[in-house]
Amino acid sequence: MSTEVPTRAGAKAGQATHHMPGRESADRKQVTQGRWASLLLAPTLVLLAVVIVYPIVNAVVMSFQKDAGLDPATGFFVQGGFAGFDNYIHWLGQQCNGTACPPGTLGAQFWSAMGTTFFFTIVTVILETVLGFWMAVIMSRTFRGRAAVRAAVLVPWAIPTAVTAKLFVFVFAFEGIVNKLFGSQILWTGSEWPAKWAIVISDVWKTTPFMALLILAGLQLIPDEVYEAAKVDGASAWQRFTQITLPLVKPALMVAILFRTLDVLRMYDLPAIMTGGANNTTTLSILVVDQIREGFNSAGAISTLTFLTVFLVAFIFVRFLGANAVGAATSSGKK
Amino acid sequence: MRNKFSKYAVPFASASVLALALSACGGGGGTGGSTGGGGGGGDASANLDSRGPITYVQGKDNSNVIRPTIDKWNAAHPDQKVTLKEQSDQADQQHDDLVQHFQAKDQNYDVVSVDVVWTAEFAAKGWLQPLKDKTALDTSKMLQAPVKAATYGGTLYASPVTSDGGILYYRKDLVPNPPKTWDEMMADCSIAKQNNIGCYAGQFQKYEGLTVNAAEAINTFGGKIVDDSGKASVNSPESKTGLGKLVDAFKNGNIPAEAITFTEEPGRQAFEAGKLLFLRNWPYVFNLAKTDGDSKVKDTFGIAPLPGMSGPGASSLGGHSAAISVYSQHKATAVDFLKFLTDTDQQKFFATQGSLAPVLGDLYTDPTLTAKLPYLPTLLTSIKNAVPRPVSPFYPAVTKAIEDNSYAALKGEKSVDQALSDMQAALQAAGAK
């Protein structure tokens, strides 16, 4: 969103808007630039309004409508009418027709799906950050065959998620390679924790490279001189890591974590294909898709709730943890 | 100012993209979401005598059955040509594609192929042409179960085209006489134990296949998931016996523990590897088990009707029907096309070319067909005793109620009593009141 028109003045004035002595026309130039900028941005904004704002607003409007119900006399569906907050109460309170939703309905699964989604988010992001960091540190060293290693690391990321999921279905099947390799008899997709870990392992396998590459980009921005100076001052390897690497890589790291978090919060394909949501692996997105088949308006409510959840998490990240993709980009531009 | 803005820009942009992804699916259905009540109204009584070119919509034609069929029709009806619109080969996607086109009142979806379990939903939405009066269809030669599955509220809404039912695969080298009842089969499990293989398996992973298997167990022992008026009636002693049989078999190991992860394919592979004495599966397994290079049971397996309480068990019903959209412009042609799909020659062609089980009872004993598909007489018994899965306009919610609760019971997380009372409550919440 912070697209700047790259002019000669813009390159230098990007950081601050101080007047430069001897350039009176700078003010006027900026006004013209601003106009140009809005003009050039207009098509993008219109497109965003059509493909993003309209569907969101539409989903919110739908979420206040009742789903079509059956007219018992004719056996045909009739329009539901205005619902107020009923759809939201249905999900948040897990209420079906005024009583608690019985097991075996989608309504009974909202909070467990929320819990499952956050479980996957926290566990996979932590694992991916640690492993990704490790891989990034290795890849940033100079050694023979580094290009090959980097390319190899990218392979899991390049495979479509649905294919990955199918792959791991076979890997974790009862007669699959994991059980054969370890001589175990675990029903990976047949009970809660093995199923959850199977999904976590698949997700970590697939997206750690993404993490590693983003962190690697951050690592390579740290100049060697800083390390050399630290060495001269007698800092140990651990000190160099905690005092130099970590603080300097933090902007890139936070962006990587933010991206991954938002990504996992809407996880659908891995659990949908590997377990079909059985054994408490139903995520919010799976619930949304299941609900779409049962009624659009109620699905509008739960997708709005999912949207708000993700929005909240993103907001917390940016506001309190200092993740800032744009900031990271500008500060890296300085170097 | 710029900094502050960009601080929020990232989460906003990312969250917006997410919302787009989520709402795009929902948005599609927004406007026409629930235009029901049209069943007896204008669309259903329009264009009844009109003839002209039509479109036939069905899932991917993997065994090249429908193209030659349509070519044959087109050669005979040059002025009323049928165009094929092929969907994906995923059932869920076919369903959603049909919903979208019906909502848009698409006149180009004249005749559509519907899975037996979708008929009620589409009919209740007012999207399917009732097959009565001018568009009536003769179903007297058809098997009754598929006709029942295509009937909603006493009116036929689709013409059965292909059928399917479960059959029992067994090892005739180990069990010379196949069991006729469930209890006989459980008694035979000692043979499995002696040979150190699993005894029985079906499809027990939590997906549509579990609904099929749980419904078979319940129906076989006289239970009913919904009664004839559509009310949930699963919480009965008969259902308890039926579901209890499956639960007991899991508990005592007659169904091996890994079967809880079985869909059709892992079960077939286990049977072909010689690791199962009995397998409940669809007829497609027959040819594979006979011809697969890996199959160790090529000459040592036999087939039988599903075992029941005292005779054959109540199979769940598979298959597809063809229905006419109420928005079709050429319904007279569409009706003729339905009749064409279900005439003897076409039904024979479907069976020989695509191994699709016919809906005409006579064909199951036709010597030319049984020579090619030896399982047909067994399948006939299965389909004659079949009970359609609940014919409900809320089928997605109904199948979820059955899946979730029977899965919990099979895993021992719930007692059978609790599972059935939860199932009953969930069915009621689903709309089958």
Short mmCIF file of C-alpha atoms in Angstrom, two decimals, chain B:
data_model
loop_
_atom_site.label_atom_id
_atom_site.label_comp_id
_atom_site.label_asym_id
_atom_site.label_seq_id
_atom_site.Cartn_x
_atom_site.Cartn_y
_atom_site.Cartn_z
CA MET B 1 0.88 9.66 9.07
CA ARG B 2 2.30 7.36 6.49
CA ASN B 3 3.90 5.20 9.12
CA LYS B 4 0.77 4.88 11.11
CA PHE B 5 -1.19 3.93 8.06
CA SER B 6 1.26 1.29 6.97
CA LYS B 7 1.23 -0.16 10.45
CA TYR B 8 -2.35 -1.26 9.89
CA ALA B 9 -1.99 -1.85 6.21
CA VAL B 10 -0.36 -5.26 6.55
CA PRO B 11 -2.88 -6.92 8.81
CA PHE B 12 -5.70 -5.28 6.94
CA ALA B 13 -4.46 -6.40 3.59
CA SER B 14 -3.67 -9.92 4.74
CA ALA B 15 -6.90 -10.28 6.62
CA SER B 16 -8.83 -8.94 3.67
CA VAL B 17 -7.28 -11.47 1.36
CA LEU B 18 -8.24 -14.18 3.80
CA ALA B 19 -11.76 -12.90 4.03
CA LEU B 20 -11.95 -12.88 0.30
CA ALA B 21 -10.94 -16.49 0.20
CA LEU B 22 -13.51 -17.40 2.79
CA SER B 23 -16.39 -15.39 1.56
CA ALA B 24 -15.89 -16.02 -2.12
CA CYS B 25 -17.48 -19.44 -1.77
CA GLY B 26 -20.32 -18.12 0.33
CA GLY B 27 -20.80 -15.07 -1.82
CA GLY B 28 -21.58 -17.12 -4.86
CA GLY B 29 -24.74 -18.36 -3.29
CA GLY B 30 -25.80 -15.12 -1.79
CA THR B 31 -28.47 -13.86 -4.06
CA GLY B 32 -30.40 -16.90 -5.10
CA GLY B 33 -29.67 -18.77 -1.88
CA SER B 34 -33.14 -19.92 -1.07
CA THR B 35 -35.62 -19.43 -3.79
CA GLY B 36 -37.66 -22.41 -2.76
CA GLY B 37 -41.35 -22.89 -3.05
CA GLY B 38 -41.22 -23.00 -6.80
CA GLY B 39 -41.93 -26.69 -7.11
CA GLY B 40 -45.53 -26.36 -8.10
CA GLY B 41 -45.14 -22.91 -9.52
CA GLY B 42 -44.32 -21.29 -12.81
CA ASP B 43 -41.01 -22.86 -13.77
CA ALA B 44 -42.26 -26.40 -13.26
CA SER B 45 -45.23 -25.94 -15.57
CA ALA B 46 -43.38 -24.12 -18.35
CA ASN B 47 -41.94 -25.56 -21.56
CA LEU B 48 -43.45 -29.00 -21.02
CA ASP B 49 -44.10 -29.65 -24.73
CA SER B 50 -41.13 -27.83 -26.07
CA ARG B 51 -38.46 -29.70 -28.03
CA GLY B 52 -34.99 -28.67 -29.07
CA PRO B 53 -31.31 -29.08 -28.26
CA ILE B 54 -30.50 -29.80 -24.61
CA THR B 55 -27.45 -30.18 -22.39
CA TYR B 56 -26.72 -33.17 -20.21
CA VAL B 57 -24.56 -32.55 -17.14
CA GLN B 58 -22.67 -35.24 -15.27
CA GLY B 59 -19.37 -35.96 -13.55
CA LYS B 60 -16.25 -36.93 -15.43
CA ASP B 61 -16.90 -39.78 -17.86
CA ASN B 62 -13.90 -41.87 -16.89
CA SER B 63 -14.86 -45.07 -18.66
CA ASN B 64 -16.17 -43.41 -21.82
CA VAL B 65 -19.77 -44.47 -21.38
CA ILE B 66 -21.79 -41.34 -21.89
CA ARG B 67 -20.14 -40.00 -25.05
CA PRO B 68 -21.07 -42.97 -27.25
CA THR B 69 -24.53 -42.88 -25.69
CA ILE B 70 -25.01 -39.25 -26.60
CA ASP B 71 -23.59 -39.84 -30.09
CA LYS B 72 -26.18 -42.53 -30.60
CA TRP B 73 -28.98 -40.23 -29.45
CA ASN B 74 -27.74 -37.39 -31.65
CA ALA B 75 -27.62 -39.63 -34.72
CA ALA B 76 -31.28 -40.47 -34.18
CA HIS B 77 -32.37 -36.94 -33.20
CA PRO B 78 -30.51 -34.44 -35.37
CA ASP B 79 -32.91 -31.63 -34.48
CA GLN B 80 -32.79 -32.27 -30.70
CA LYS B 81 -29.09 -32.72 -30.13
CA VAL B 82 -27.73 -33.37 -26.65
CA THR B 83 -24.53 -31.62 -25.62
CA LEU B 84 -22.45 -33.10 -22.82
CA LYS B 85 -21.18 -30.88 -20.03
CA GLU B 86 -18.64 -32.76 -17.99
CA GLN B 87 -17.99 -31.80 -14.37
CA SER B 88 -15.04 -32.80 -12.21
CA ASP B 89 -14.83 -36.35 -10.86
CA GLN B 90 -15.25 -35.21 -7.24
CA ALA B 91 -18.77 -35.70 -5.89
CA ASP B 92 -18.63 -32.61 -3.65
CA GLN B 93 -17.58 -30.43 -6.55
CA GLN B 94 -20.31 -31.85 -8.78
CA HIS B 95 -22.86 -31.07 -6.08
CA ASP B 96 -21.63 -27.50 -5.61
CA ASP B 97 -21.50 -26.92 -9.37
CA LEU B 98 -25.13 -28.01 -9.71
CA VAL B 99 -26.18 -25.78 -6.81
CA GLN B 100 -24.53 -22.75 -8.37
CA HIS B 101 -26.13 -23.30 -11.75
CA PHE B 102 -29.56 -23.96 -10.29
CA GLN B 103 -29.33 -20.80 -8.21
CA ALA B 104 -28.52 -18.86 -11.33
CA LYS B 105 -31.58 -20.49 -12.98
CA ASP B 106 -29.31 -21.67 -15.75
CA GLN B 107 -31.39 -22.75 -18.74
CA ASN B 108 -28.44 -24.64 -20.15
CA TYR B 109 -28.45 -27.27 -17.44
CA ASP B 110 -31.37 -29.22 -18.89
CA VAL B 111 -30.76 -32.75 -17.67
CA VAL B 112 -28.45 -33.30 -14.72
CA SER B 113 -27.00 -36.43 -13.18
CA VAL B 114 -27.61 -36.47 -9.42
CA ASP B 115 -26.21 -38.76 -6.75
CA VAL B 116 -29.01 -40.67 -5.02
CA VAL B 117 -28.49 -38.68 -1.82
CA TRP B 118 -28.85 -35.23 -3.42
CA THR B 119 -32.28 -35.75 -4.93
CA ALA B 120 -34.29 -34.63 -1.90
CA GLU B 121 -32.29 -31.45 -1.40
CA PHE B 122 -32.60 -30.34 -5.02
CA ALA B 123 -36.27 -31.31 -5.14
CA ALA B 124 -37.09 -29.35 -1.98
CA LYS B 125 -35.33 -26.31 -3.37
CA GLY B 126 -37.74 -26.47 -6.29
CA TRP B 127 -35.02 -27.07 -8.86
CA LEU B 128 -36.13 -30.44 -10.21
CA GLN B 129 -39.03 -31.04 -12.54
CA PRO B 130 -41.55 -33.39 -10.88
CA LEU B 131 -41.85 -36.43 -13.14
CA LYS B 132 -45.63 -36.61 -13.31
CA ASP B 133 -48.44 -35.85 -15.77
CA LYS B 134 -46.85 -34.75 -19.03
CA THR B 135 -43.37 -35.54 -17.82
CA ALA B 136 -44.30 -38.84 -16.19
CA LEU B 137 -41.98 -41.81 -16.39
CA ASP B 138 -42.69 -45.53 -16.29
CA THR B 139 -40.76 -47.04 -13.40
CA SER B 140 -42.56 -50.37 -13.21
CA LYS B 141 -39.61 -52.35 -14.59
CA MET B 142 -37.10 -50.68 -12.35
CA LEU B 143 -35.77 -51.91 -9.04
CA GLN B 144 -37.73 -50.39 -6.21
CA ALA B 145 -34.94 -49.08 -3.96
CA PRO B 146 -33.46 -46.67 -6.54
CA VAL B 147 -36.96 -45.41 -7.38
CA LYS B 148 -37.62 -44.83 -3.70
CA ALA B 149 -34.38 -42.89 -3.38
CA ALA B 150 -35.45 -40.63 -6.28
CA THR B 151 -38.84 -39.94 -4.70
CA TYR B 152 -39.43 -37.00 -2.40
CA GLY B 153 -42.73 -36.28 -0.68
CA GLY B 154 -44.47 -38.95 -2.75
CA THR B 155 -43.42 -37.48 -6.10
CA LEU B 156 -40.74 -38.87 -8.40
CA TYR B 157 -38.15 -36.20 -9.14
CA ALA B 158 -35.48 -38.14 -11.00
CA SER B 159 -35.09 -41.22 -13.10
CA PRO B 160 -32.72 -43.84 -11.67
CA VAL B 161 -30.01 -44.53 -14.25
CA THR B 162 -27.40 -46.58 -12.45
CA SER B 163 -27.52 -48.38 -9.14
CA ASP B 164 -25.06 -49.79 -6.67
CA GLY B 165 -25.04 -51.81 -3.50
CA GLY B 166 -22.64 -53.41 -1.07
CA ILE B 167 -21.62 -57.04 -1.41
CA LEU B 168 -19.64 -59.38 0.80
CA TYR B 169 -16.28 -60.56 -0.48
CA TYR B 170 -15.05 -63.68 1.25
CA ARG B 171 -12.24 -66.20 1.02
CA LYS B 172 -13.78 -69.35 -0.39
CA ASP B 173 -10.59 -71.31 0.26
CA LEU B 174 -11.04 -70.73 3.99
CA VAL B 175 -14.83 -70.48 4.26
CA PRO B 176 -16.50 -72.87 1.81
CA ASN B 177 -20.02 -71.66 2.58
CA PRO B 178 -20.42 -67.92 2.91
CA PRO B 179 -22.23 -66.77 6.08
CA LYS B 180 -25.88 -65.80 5.58
CA THR B 181 -26.25 -63.89 8.81
CA TRP B 182 -24.09 -61.51 10.79
CA ASP B 183 -23.86 -63.97 13.69
CA GLU B 184 -22.71 -66.77 11.39
CA MET B 185 -20.04 -64.48 10.05
CA MET B 186 -18.85 -63.63 13.55
CA ALA B 187 -18.71 -67.36 14.31
CA ASP B 188 -16.49 -67.84 11.25
CA CYS B 189 -14.03 -65.38 12.72
CA SER B 190 -12.33 -68.21 14.55
CA ILE B 191 -11.11 -69.35 11.11
CA ALA B 192 -9.54 -65.95 10.61
CA LYS B 193 -7.83 -66.24 13.95
CA GLN B 194 -6.39 -69.66 13.09
CA ASN B 195 -4.96 -68.21 9.90
CA ASN B 196 -3.73 -65.14 11.68
CA ILE B 197 -5.61 -62.66 9.51
CA GLY B 198 -8.27 -60.04 10.21
CA CYS B 199 -11.86 -61.21 10.07
CA TYR B 200 -14.19 -58.48 8.75
CA ALA B 201 -13.86 -54.91 7.53
CA GLY B 202 -16.00 -52.31 5.82
CA GLN B 203 -15.51 -48.55 5.57
CA PHE B 204 -15.20 -47.04 9.02
CA GLN B 205 -13.21 -43.85 8.62
CA LYS B 206 -15.30 -40.81 9.43
CA TYR B 207 -16.63 -39.93 5.97
CA GLU B 208 -19.63 -40.77 3.81
CA GLY B 209 -18.59 -44.43 3.74
CA LEU B 210 -19.17 -44.68 7.49
CA THR B 211 -22.71 -43.41 7.05
CA VAL B 212 -23.20 -46.18 4.50
CA ASN B 213 -21.85 -48.86 6.83
CA ALA B 214 -23.56 -47.62 9.99
CA ALA B 215 -26.87 -47.27 8.15
CA GLU B 216 -26.48 -50.84 6.87
CA ALA B 217 -25.94 -52.15 10.39
CA ILE B 218 -28.91 -50.23 11.74
CA ASN B 219 -31.25 -51.08 8.86
CA THR B 220 -30.23 -54.73 8.81
CA PHE B 221 -31.43 -55.25 12.37
CA GLY B 222 -34.72 -53.46 11.77
CA GLY B 223 -33.80 -49.97 12.89
CA LYS B 224 -34.72 -46.88 10.93
CA ILE B 225 -32.73 -43.69 10.79
CA VAL B 226 -35.75 -41.65 9.74
CA ASP B 227 -39.28 -43.03 9.59
CA ASP B 228 -41.54 -42.93 6.56
CA SER B 229 -42.75 -39.42 7.36
CA GLY B 230 -39.17 -38.16 7.55
CA LYS B 231 -38.99 -37.88 11.35
CA ALA B 232 -35.79 -38.94 13.10
CA SER B 233 -36.40 -42.38 14.61
CA VAL B 234 -32.94 -43.77 15.14
CA ASN B 235 -33.09 -44.09 18.90
CA SER B 236 -34.67 -47.53 19.01
CA PRO B 237 -33.79 -50.97 20.42
CA GLU B 238 -33.36 -52.29 16.85
CA SER B 239 -30.80 -49.59 16.02
CA LYS B 240 -29.06 -50.36 19.27
CA THR B 241 -28.71 -54.01 18.28
CA GLY B 242 -27.43 -53.07 14.82
CA LEU B 243 -24.86 -50.46 15.79
CA GLY B 244 -23.99 -52.61 18.82
CA LYS B 245 -22.95 -55.48 16.52
CA LEU B 246 -20.35 -53.28 14.86
CA VAL B 247 -19.15 -51.89 18.17
CA ASP B 248 -18.83 -55.38 19.66
CA ALA B 249 -16.90 -56.61 16.64
CA PHE B 250 -14.44 -53.76 17.05
CA LYS B 251 -14.14 -54.50 20.76
CA ASN B 252 -13.43 -58.21 20.41
CA GLY B 253 -11.13 -57.76 17.45
CA ASN B 254 -13.32 -59.44 14.84
CA ILE B 255 -12.98 -56.14 13.03
CA PRO B 256 -9.25 -55.34 13.20
CA ALA B 257 -8.42 -52.06 14.92
CA GLU B 258 -6.87 -50.53 11.80
CA ALA B 259 -10.23 -50.74 10.03
CA ILE B 260 -11.19 -47.48 11.77
CA THR B 261 -8.92 -45.80 9.19
CA PHE B 262 -10.35 -47.73 6.22
CA THR B 263 -12.03 -46.17 3.23
CA GLU B 264 -12.87 -48.33 0.20
CA GLU B 265 -9.32 -48.57 -1.08
CA PRO B 266 -7.31 -49.59 2.02
CA GLY B 267 -9.95 -52.25 2.67
CA ARG B 268 -9.64 -53.58 -0.86
CA GLN B 269 -5.85 -53.61 -0.60
CA ALA B 270 -5.95 -55.49 2.71
CA PHE B 271 -8.34 -58.06 1.23
CA GLU B 272 -6.25 -58.49 -1.91
CA ALA B 273 -3.14 -58.91 0.23
CA GLY B 274 -4.88 -61.82 1.93
CA LYS B 275 -5.16 -60.05 5.26
CA LEU B 276 -8.94 -60.17 5.58
CA LEU B 277 -11.40 -63.04 5.62
CA PHE B 278 -14.49 -60.92 4.87
CA LEU B 279 -14.84 -57.51 3.28
CA ARG B 280 -17.89 -55.36 2.68
CA ASN B 281 -17.31 -53.28 -0.43
CA TRP B 282 -18.83 -52.16 -3.73
CA PRO B 283 -18.86 -54.27 -6.92
CA TYR B 284 -15.91 -52.36 -8.40
CA VAL B 285 -13.60 -54.47 -6.25
CA PHE B 286 -14.56 -57.66 -8.10
CA ASN B 287 -12.65 -57.04 -11.32
CA LEU B 288 -9.68 -55.51 -9.53
CA ALA B 289 -9.31 -58.42 -7.12
CA LYS B 290 -9.47 -60.80 -10.09
CA THR B 291 -6.97 -58.99 -12.28
CA ASP B 292 -4.65 -56.90 -10.07
CA GLY B 293 -1.06 -58.05 -10.31
CA ASP B 294 -0.69 -57.69 -6.53
CA SER B 295 -3.84 -59.59 -5.69
CA LYS B 296 -3.09 -62.76 -3.75
CA VAL B 297 -6.71 -63.85 -3.74
CA LYS B 298 -7.40 -63.91 -7.51
CA ASP B 299 -8.81 -67.42 -7.51
CA THR B 300 -9.65 -67.80 -3.86
CA PHE B 301 -12.31 -65.20 -3.25
CA GLY B 302 -16.05 -65.42 -3.65
CA ILE B 303 -18.95 -63.04 -3.32
CA ALA B 304 -22.21 -63.21 -1.39
CA PRO B 305 -25.00 -60.87 -0.36
CA LEU B 306 -24.31 -58.91 2.81
CA PRO B 307 -25.06 -61.00 5.89
CA GLY B 308 -28.17 -59.94 7.76
CA MET B 309 -30.26 -60.76 10.80
CA SER B 310 -31.77 -63.95 9.43
CA GLY B 311 -31.27 -63.52 5.69
CA PRO B 312 -29.53 -61.01 3.43
CA GLY B 313 -28.59 -57.73 5.08
CA ALA B 314 -29.93 -54.31 4.14
CA SER B 315 -27.37 -52.68 1.91
CA SER B 316 -27.17 -48.92 1.56
CA LEU B 317 -27.87 -47.75 -1.94
CA GLY B 318 -25.45 -46.06 -4.30
CA GLY B 319 -25.84 -44.92 -7.87
CA HIS B 320 -26.99 -41.96 -9.89
CA SER B 321 -30.25 -40.66 -11.25
CA ALA B 322 -30.97 -38.19 -14.02
CA ALA B 323 -33.25 -35.25 -13.33
CA ILE B 324 -34.70 -32.44 -15.42
CA SER B 325 -34.10 -28.87 -14.36
CA VAL B 326 -37.27 -26.80 -13.93
CA TYR B 327 -35.49 -24.07 -15.88
CA SER B 328 -35.02 -26.26 -18.95
CA GLN B 329 -36.46 -24.82 -22.17
CA HIS B 330 -37.04 -28.17 -23.86
CA LYS B 331 -38.61 -30.50 -21.34
CA ALA B 332 -40.27 -32.81 -23.85
CA THR B 333 -36.87 -33.62 -25.31
CA ALA B 334 -35.46 -33.99 -21.81
CA VAL B 335 -38.09 -36.57 -20.86
CA ASP B 336 -37.38 -38.54 -24.01
CA PHE B 337 -33.70 -38.45 -23.16
CA LEU B 338 -34.40 -39.84 -19.67
CA LYS B 339 -36.37 -42.68 -21.25
CA PHE B 340 -33.53 -43.27 -23.66
CA LEU B 341 -31.00 -43.51 -20.78
CA THR B 342 -33.10 -46.14 -19.05
CA ASP B 343 -34.06 -48.30 -22.02
CA THR B 344 -32.73 -51.85 -22.15
CA ASP B 345 -30.07 -51.25 -24.80
CA GLN B 346 -28.51 -48.28 -22.99
CA GLN B 347 -28.64 -50.01 -19.62
CA LYS B 348 -26.84 -53.00 -21.13
CA PHE B 349 -24.26 -50.72 -22.66
CA PHE B 350 -23.65 -48.96 -19.33
CA ALA B 351 -23.11 -52.34 -17.68
CA THR B 352 -20.77 -53.81 -20.29
CA GLN B 353 -18.82 -50.65 -21.08
CA GLY B 354 -18.63 -49.01 -17.65
CA SER B 355 -19.51 -51.80 -15.18
CA LEU B 356 -22.41 -49.64 -14.03
CA ALA B 357 -25.15 -51.69 -12.42
CA PRO B 358 -28.46 -51.37 -14.29
CA VAL B 359 -31.71 -50.21 -12.72
CA LEU B 360 -33.82 -52.67 -14.71
CA GLY B 361 -34.26 -55.84 -12.65
CA ASP B 362 -34.45 -58.16 -15.69
CA LEU B 363 -30.93 -57.38 -16.81
CA TYR B 364 -29.35 -58.85 -13.70
CA THR B 365 -30.02 -62.35 -15.00
CA ASP B 366 -29.28 -61.56 -18.64
CA PRO B 367 -26.70 -64.17 -19.72
CA THR B 368 -24.66 -61.79 -21.86
CA LEU B 369 -24.28 -59.46 -18.90
CA THR B 370 -23.63 -62.08 -16.23
CA ALA B 371 -20.89 -63.56 -18.41
CA LYS B 372 -19.07 -60.25 -18.21
CA LEU B 373 -20.15 -59.21 -14.73
CA PRO B 374 -20.53 -62.42 -12.70
CA TYR B 375 -21.44 -60.51 -9.56
CA LEU B 376 -24.74 -59.24 -10.96
CA PRO B 377 -27.04 -61.89 -9.38
CA THR B 378 -25.44 -61.26 -5.97
CA LEU B 379 -25.74 -57.54 -6.46
CA LEU B 380 -29.41 -57.96 -7.36
CA THR B 381 -30.09 -59.56 -3.97
CA SER B 382 -28.21 -56.71 -2.36
CA ILE B 383 -30.13 -53.99 -4.18
CA LYS B 384 -33.48 -55.74 -3.71
CA ASN B 385 -32.87 -55.63 0.04
CA ALA B 386 -31.33 -52.19 -0.03
CA VAL B 387 -32.57 -49.29 2.07
CA PRO B 388 -31.77 -45.85 0.66
CA ARG B 389 -29.85 -43.55 2.94
CA PRO B 390 -32.27 -41.04 4.49
CA VAL B 391 -34.06 -39.12 1.75
CA SER B 392 -33.70 -35.71 3.37
CA PRO B 393 -33.30 -32.20 2.00
CA PHE B 394 -30.84 -31.68 4.85
CA TYR B 395 -28.70 -34.63 3.82
CA PRO B 396 -25.29 -33.04 4.56
CA ALA B 397 -26.39 -32.42 8.17
CA VAL B 398 -28.02 -35.85 8.39
CA THR B 399 -24.93 -37.70 7.25
CA LYS B 400 -22.81 -35.68 9.67
CA ALA B 401 -25.07 -36.65 12.56
CA ILE B 402 -24.70 -40.33 11.64
CA GLU B 403 -20.95 -40.20 10.95
CA ASP B 404 -19.90 -38.28 14.03
CA ASN B 405 -21.88 -40.30 16.51
CA SER B 406 -21.33 -43.75 15.09
CA TYR B 407 -17.62 -42.99 14.82
CA ALA B 408 -17.52 -42.10 18.51
CA ALA B 409 -19.37 -45.33 19.32
CA LEU B 410 -17.04 -47.50 17.19
CA LYS B 411 -14.05 -46.00 18.94
CA GLY B 412 -15.58 -46.65 22.33
CA GLU B 413 -15.70 -42.97 23.23
CA LYS B 414 -19.47 -43.21 23.72
CA SER B 415 -21.81 -45.99 24.66
CA VAL B 416 -24.12 -47.18 21.89
CA ASP B 417 -27.06 -45.75 23.86
CA GLN B 418 -25.45 -42.35 24.13
CA ALA B 419 -24.41 -42.36 20.48
CA LEU B 420 -27.94 -43.13 19.33
CA SER B 421 -29.58 -40.54 21.53
CA ASP B 422 -27.05 -37.95 20.36
CA MET B 423 -27.66 -39.05 16.78
CA GLN B 424 -31.39 -38.63 17.28
CA ALA B 425 -30.90 -35.14 18.73
CA ALA B 426 -28.51 -34.15 15.94
CA LEU B 427 -30.92 -35.43 13.29
CA GLN B 428 -33.66 -33.37 14.89
CA ALA B 429 -31.45 -30.30 14.95
CA ALA B 430 -30.64 -30.99 11.29
CA GLY B 431 -34.28 -30.51 10.39
CA ALA B 432 -35.54 -34.12 10.33
CA LYS B 433 -37.98 -33.39 13.14
#
